[in-house]
């Protein structure tokens, strides 16, 4: 295994190979595609919340959560909403903010299905009210080596799962993101086998830290952050936190996630933040906090489980090198 210092990692190594290769074609076409999609939104097909400029996003206050409070300084709203991964809108960090305006977020329903006693299709407005909204400031870390501190607004996913009552066969939870062909220019590129899918073991999904997320900084999520709802799993690499969910499916067998399918040797099912297990092409020992650490300043040490020690018991007895 070739391990290099993160400072030696060049963008072509961080970006998956097929993405890198299709980038030139992407750049040439994305502009035209996105303009077309924005045109449709402006014509009124987008519904009442097709896009709002940041200042116009509806407020969504959450009661500050004391149990999970951390001392880290929150990343600025500007950085959180302009440096994103959301491949449905392009592979550059700036693409989601640039192109996700066209995403239709109303009407929006989420189907909770599979191994549950009470399968349901819930409207986003019902989901917003299912449990009290809390503000939870979480450390987030991407497998690429950057991190942020984000004041999310939402409630524990367990509130929803308890309502639909998982059957005895339910062992895993699969998350399925939207695939809107007409608003997501990235779907034209087979970087990922769309739709984007992720998964958790049931006990991970039921852990109180796992947040069904509707807002950030006291406002509803802007589209680039995964509107109108996403999951947030703060002890796992960012890719586990699937955006713009349309279905949550309880299943018996471990589901194959989009990134496992794309490169199973690089992205495992568990994807716990783990400084001791390097990615095959770079170390995971340190990270760069966006907005605080410069590109060339010393990086901060990455913490096991991203510092969320309370989840360690979920993995007692597991070999976390084999289960990466
Ligand atoms: N549907 C979908 N969800 C996704 C992604 C994506 O490309 N599509 N990217 C993931 C990755 S790699 C990261 S790091 C986080 C980024 O979330 P943020 O942009 O809100 O920081 O979203 C995750 N969820
Ligand atoms: Mo990521």
Coordinates of C-alpha atoms and ligand atoms in Angstrom, one line a residue:
X1 CA 0.0 0.0 0.0
X2 CA 1.4 3.4 -1.0
X3 CA 1.0 5.9 1.7
X4 CA 2.0 9.5 1.2
X5 CA 1.6 12.6 3.4
X6 CA -1.7 14.5 2.6
X7 CA 0.4 17.5 1.5
X8 CA 1.7 15.3 -1.4
X9 CA -1.8 14.4 -2.5
X10 CA -2.7 16.1 -5.7
X11 CA -6.4 16.7 -6.8
X12 CA -6.3 14.0 -9.4
X13 CA -5.7 11.5 -6.6
X14 CA -8.5 12.8 -4.4
X15 CA -11.0 12.9 -7.2
X16 CA -12.0 9.4 -8.4
X17 CA -10.4 8.5 -11.7
X18 CA -13.5 8.5 -13.9
X19 CA -14.5 11.8 -12.5
X20 CA -11.2 13.3 -13.2
X21 CA -11.2 12.0 -16.8
X22 CA -14.7 13.3 -17.5
X23 CA -14.0 16.7 -16.0
X24 CA -13.1 18.4 -19.2
X25 CA -16.3 17.2 -20.9
X26 CA -18.2 18.1 -17.8
X27 CA -16.8 21.7 -17.7
X28 CA -17.8 22.2 -21.4
X29 CA -21.3 21.0 -20.9
X30 CA -22.3 21.8 -17.3
X31 CA -22.8 25.5 -17.9
X32 CA -25.3 24.9 -20.7
X33 CA -27.2 22.2 -18.8
X34 CA -27.5 24.2 -15.7
X35 CA -28.7 27.2 -17.5
X36 CA -31.4 25.2 -19.1
X37 CA -32.5 23.7 -15.8
X38 CA -32.5 27.2 -14.1
X39 CA -34.7 28.4 -17.0
X40 CA -37.3 25.6 -16.2
X41 CA -37.3 26.6 -12.5
X42 CA -37.9 30.2 -13.3
X43 CA -40.8 29.2 -15.5
X44 CA -42.6 28.0 -12.5
X45 CA -42.2 24.2 -12.5
X46 CA -40.2 24.4 -9.4
X47 CA -43.0 24.7 -6.9
X48 CA -42.9 27.1 -4.0
X49 CA -39.4 26.4 -2.8
X50 CA -37.5 25.6 -6.0
X51 CA -34.8 27.9 -4.8
X52 CA -34.4 30.8 -2.5
X53 CA -31.4 33.0 -2.2
X54 CA -29.7 32.4 1.2
X55 CA -31.3 35.5 2.7
X56 CA -34.8 34.2 1.7
X57 CA -34.5 30.7 3.1
X58 CA -37.3 30.0 5.7
X59 CA -36.2 30.2 9.3
X60 CA -35.9 26.8 11.1
X61 CA -34.9 27.4 14.6
X62 CA -33.8 24.5 16.8
X63 CA -33.5 24.2 20.5
X64 CA -29.7 24.2 21.2
X65 CA -28.8 20.7 22.3
X66 CA -26.6 20.5 25.4
X67 CA -25.9 16.8 25.4
X68 CA -23.8 16.9 22.2
X69 CA -22.3 20.4 22.6
X70 CA -18.7 20.8 21.4
X71 CA -16.1 23.6 21.9
X72 CA -15.1 23.9 18.3
X73 CA -15.8 27.2 16.5
X74 CA -18.5 26.8 13.9
X75 CA -17.4 27.2 10.3
X76 CA -18.9 30.2 8.6
X77 CA -22.2 29.9 6.7
X78 CA -20.4 31.1 3.6
X79 CA -17.9 28.3 3.7
X80 CA -20.5 25.6 4.6
X81 CA -22.6 26.5 1.7
X82 CA -20.0 27.2 -1.0
X83 CA -17.6 24.3 -0.5
X84 CA -19.7 21.2 -1.0
X85 CA -19.7 17.7 -2.4
X86 CA -23.0 16.9 -4.2
X87 CA -22.0 15.0 -7.4
X88 CA -25.5 15.3 -8.8
X89 CA -24.5 18.9 -9.5
X90 CA -20.9 18.4 -10.5
X91 CA -17.6 17.3 -9.0
X92 CA -16.1 20.7 -8.2
X93 CA -16.6 22.0 -4.7
X94 CA -18.2 25.1 -6.1
X95 CA -20.6 23.3 -8.5
X96 CA -23.4 22.6 -5.9
X97 CA -23.7 26.2 -4.9
X98 CA -23.6 27.2 -8.6
X99 CA -26.0 24.6 -10.0
X100 CA -28.3 23.3 -7.3
X101 CA -30.6 26.3 -7.6
X102 CA -32.7 24.3 -10.0
X103 CA -33.4 21.4 -7.5
X104 CA -37.2 21.1 -6.9
X105 CA -37.7 20.7 -3.2
X106 CA -41.6 21.0 -3.2
X107 CA -43.7 18.9 -3.5
X108 CA -41.4 16.4 -1.7
X109 CA -42.2 13.1 -0.1
X110 CA -40.1 10.5 1.6
X111 CA -41.1 6.8 1.6
X112 CA -40.1 4.8 4.7
X113 CA -40.3 1.2 3.4
X114 CA -39.0 -2.3 3.6
X115 CA -38.8 -4.2 6.8
X116 CA -41.2 -2.0 8.8
X117 CA -44.6 -2.7 10.3
X118 CA -46.0 0.6 9.3
X119 CA -44.6 1.7 5.9
X120 CA -45.4 5.3 5.2
X121 CA -44.9 8.0 2.6
X122 CA -44.6 11.2 4.4
X123 CA -44.7 14.8 3.1
X124 CA -41.8 17.0 3.9
X125 CA -44.0 19.3 5.9
X126 CA -45.2 16.4 8.1
X127 CA -41.6 15.2 8.5
X128 CA -40.6 18.7 9.7
X129 CA -43.1 18.4 12.5
X130 CA -42.6 14.8 13.5
X131 CA -40.3 15.6 16.4
X132 CA -39.0 18.9 18.0
X133 CA -36.2 20.5 16.0
X134 CA -32.9 20.7 17.8
X135 CA -29.7 22.6 16.9
X136 CA -26.8 20.2 16.9
X137 CA -23.3 21.5 16.1
X138 CA -21.3 18.6 14.8
X139 CA -17.8 18.1 13.6
X140 CA -17.9 16.8 10.0
X141 CA -15.0 15.2 8.1
X142 CA -14.6 14.3 4.5
X143 CA -12.5 11.3 3.4
X144 CA -10.6 13.9 1.3
X145 CA -9.0 15.3 4.4
X146 CA -11.0 18.5 5.1
X147 CA -13.3 19.2 8.0
X148 CA -16.0 21.7 9.1
X149 CA -18.1 22.4 12.2
X150 CA -21.7 22.7 11.3
X151 CA -24.7 23.9 13.4
X152 CA -27.3 21.5 11.9
X153 CA -31.0 21.6 12.7
X154 CA -33.0 18.4 12.9
X155 CA -33.9 15.5 15.2
X156 CA -32.6 12.0 15.8
X157 CA -33.5 9.6 13.0
X158 CA -34.6 7.2 15.7
X159 CA -37.7 9.3 16.2
X160 CA -38.8 8.4 12.6
X161 CA -37.7 4.8 12.7
X162 CA -39.5 4.2 16.0
X163 CA -42.7 5.5 14.4
X164 CA -42.6 3.0 11.5
X165 CA -41.5 0.1 13.8
X166 CA -38.7 -1.9 12.2
X167 CA -39.5 -5.7 12.0
X168 CA -37.2 -8.3 13.5
X169 CA -35.7 -8.8 10.0
X170 CA -34.5 -5.2 9.8
X171 CA -30.7 -5.2 10.2
X172 CA -29.6 -2.2 8.0
X173 CA -31.0 1.1 6.8
X174 CA -30.6 2.2 3.2
X175 CA -30.8 5.9 2.3
X176 CA -31.8 6.9 -1.3
X177 CA -31.1 10.3 -2.7
X178 CA -33.2 12.0 -5.3
X179 CA -32.4 11.6 -9.0
X180 CA -34.0 14.5 -10.8
X181 CA -32.9 14.1 -14.4
X182 CA -34.0 17.5 -15.5
X183 CA -32.5 19.5 -12.6
X184 CA -29.3 17.5 -11.9
X185 CA -26.7 17.9 -14.6
X186 CA -24.3 15.5 -12.9
X187 CA -26.6 12.5 -13.6
X188 CA -25.3 12.6 -17.2
X189 CA -22.0 11.3 -16.0
X190 CA -21.7 7.7 -14.8
X191 CA -19.4 8.7 -11.9
X192 CA -21.8 7.0 -9.6
X193 CA -24.5 4.4 -10.3
X194 CA -27.4 6.9 -9.7
X195 CA -29.3 7.4 -7.5
X196 CA -26.8 8.0 -4.8
X197 CA -27.4 5.4 -2.1
X198 CA -25.9 5.0 1.4
X199 CA -26.5 2.8 4.3
X200 CA -26.0 2.2 8.1
X201 CA -26.4 -0.7 10.4
X202 CA -29.7 -0.4 12.3
X203 CA -28.0 0.3 15.6
X204 CA -25.9 3.0 14.0
X205 CA -29.1 4.5 12.5
X206 CA -30.8 4.4 15.9
X207 CA -27.9 6.1 17.7
X208 CA -29.1 9.5 19.0
X209 CA -26.2 11.2 17.2
X210 CA -27.6 10.2 13.8
X211 CA -29.5 13.3 12.7
X212 CA -32.3 13.6 10.3
X213 CA -31.4 17.1 9.1
X214 CA -33.6 19.8 7.7
X215 CA -31.6 23.0 8.4
X216 CA -28.4 24.7 9.3
X217 CA -27.6 28.0 11.1
X218 CA -31.3 28.4 12.0
X219 CA -32.6 28.2 8.4
X220 CA -33.9 25.4 6.2
X221 CA -31.1 23.7 4.2
X222 CA -30.0 25.5 1.1
X223 CA -30.2 23.2 -1.9
X224 CA -26.5 22.6 -2.1
X225 CA -26.5 21.3 1.4
X226 CA -29.0 18.6 0.6
X227 CA -32.5 20.2 0.8
X228 CA -35.1 19.5 1.9
X229 CA -33.7 16.8 4.1
X230 CA -30.6 14.7 4.5
X231 CA -29.0 12.4 7.1
X232 CA -25.9 13.5 9.1
X233 CA -23.7 10.9 10.7
X234 CA -20.9 12.9 12.5
X235 CA -18.5 10.0 13.3
X236 CA -18.3 8.8 9.7
X237 CA -16.7 10.3 6.6
X238 CA -18.9 12.8 4.9
X239 CA -20.0 10.5 2.1
X240 CA -22.2 8.5 4.5
X241 CA -24.4 11.6 5.0
X242 CA -26.6 11.3 2.0
X243 CA -28.4 14.4 0.8
X244 CA -31.9 15.2 -0.6
X245 CA -33.5 11.9 0.6
X246 CA -36.5 10.4 -1.2
X247 CA -36.6 7.0 0.5
X248 CA -35.4 5.3 3.7
X249 CA -35.5 1.5 3.3
X250 CA -35.0 -1.0 6.1
X251 CA -33.4 -4.2 4.9
X252 CA -32.0 -7.5 6.1
X253 CA -28.7 -7.6 4.2
X254 CA -25.9 -5.0 4.2
X255 CA -26.7 -2.7 1.3
X256 CA -24.0 -1.8 -1.2
X257 CA -23.5 1.9 -1.2
X258 CA -22.8 4.1 -4.2
X259 CA -19.2 4.6 -3.3
X260 CA -18.6 0.9 -2.5
X261 CA -19.9 0.2 -6.0
X262 CA -17.7 2.8 -7.5
X263 CA -14.4 1.8 -5.7
X264 CA -14.9 -0.9 -3.1
X265 CA -11.2 -1.0 -2.3
X266 CA -11.2 2.6 -1.3
X267 CA -14.6 3.1 0.3
X268 CA -16.1 0.6 2.7
X269 CA -19.5 0.2 4.2
X270 CA -18.5 1.4 7.7
X271 CA -16.4 4.5 6.8
X272 CA -15.8 5.4 10.4
X273 CA -13.5 8.4 10.8
X274 CA -10.3 6.5 11.7
X275 CA -6.9 8.2 11.7
X276 CA -5.2 4.8 12.1
X277 CA -6.5 3.3 8.8
X278 CA -5.2 5.2 5.8
X279 CA -7.2 5.5 2.6
X280 CA -5.3 3.3 0.0
X281 CA -3.9 6.5 -1.6
X282 CA -3.4 8.9 1.3
X283 CA -3.2 9.1 5.1
X284 CA -6.2 9.9 7.3
X285 CA -4.2 11.0 10.3
X286 CA -4.7 14.8 9.9
X287 CA -7.2 17.2 8.5
X288 CA -7.6 20.8 7.4
X289 CA -10.4 22.7 9.0
X290 CA -12.0 24.8 6.3
X291 CA -11.8 28.5 7.1
X292 CA -9.2 28.1 9.9
X293 CA -6.3 26.1 8.5
X294 CA -4.5 27.5 5.5
X295 CA -3.6 25.2 2.6
X296 CA 0.0 25.1 3.9
X297 CA -0.4 25.6 7.7
X298 CA 0.1 22.6 9.9
X299 CA -2.9 20.3 9.8
X300 CA -4.8 19.2 12.9
X301 CA -4.9 15.6 14.1
X302 CA -7.9 13.7 13.2
X303 CA -9.7 12.1 16.1
X304 CA -10.9 8.5 16.3
X305 CA -14.7 8.5 15.4
X306 CA -14.2 12.2 14.7
X307 CA -14.1 12.7 18.5
X308 CA -17.5 11.0 19.1
X309 CA -16.2 8.4 21.6
X310 CA -19.8 7.6 22.6
X311 CA -20.2 5.4 19.5
X312 CA -17.1 3.3 20.2
X313 CA -19.2 0.6 21.9
X314 CA -21.1 0.0 18.6
X315 CA -17.8 -1.5 17.2
X316 CA -16.5 -3.4 20.2
X317 CA -14.8 -6.5 19.0
X318 CA -14.8 -5.5 15.3
X319 CA -11.6 -5.3 13.3
X320 CA -11.8 -1.7 12.0
X321 CA -9.0 -2.3 9.5
X322 CA -11.0 -5.1 7.8
X323 CA -14.2 -3.2 8.3
X324 CA -13.1 0.2 6.9
Ligands
LIG1 N1 -26.8 12.7 -2.7 C1 -25.5 12.9 -2.4 N2 -25.2 13.0 -1.1 C2 -23.9 13.2 -0.7 C3 -22.9 13.4 -1.6 C4 -23.3 13.4 -3.0 O1 -22.4 13.5 -3.9 N3 -24.6 13.1 -3.3 N4 -21.6 13.7 -1.2 C5 -21.2 13.2 0.1 C6 -19.9 13.7 0.5 S1 -18.6 13.0 -0.2 C7 -19.8 14.6 1.5 S2 -18.3 15.1 2.1 C8 -21.0 15.3 2.1 C9 -20.8 16.8 2.0 O2 -21.8 17.5 2.6 P1 -21.8 19.1 2.6 O3 -21.6 19.5 1.2 O4 -23.1 19.5 3.3 O5 -20.6 19.5 3.5 O6 -22.2 15.0 1.5 C10 -22.3 13.6 1.2 N5 -23.6 13.3 0.7
LIG2 MO1 -16.8 13.5 1.3

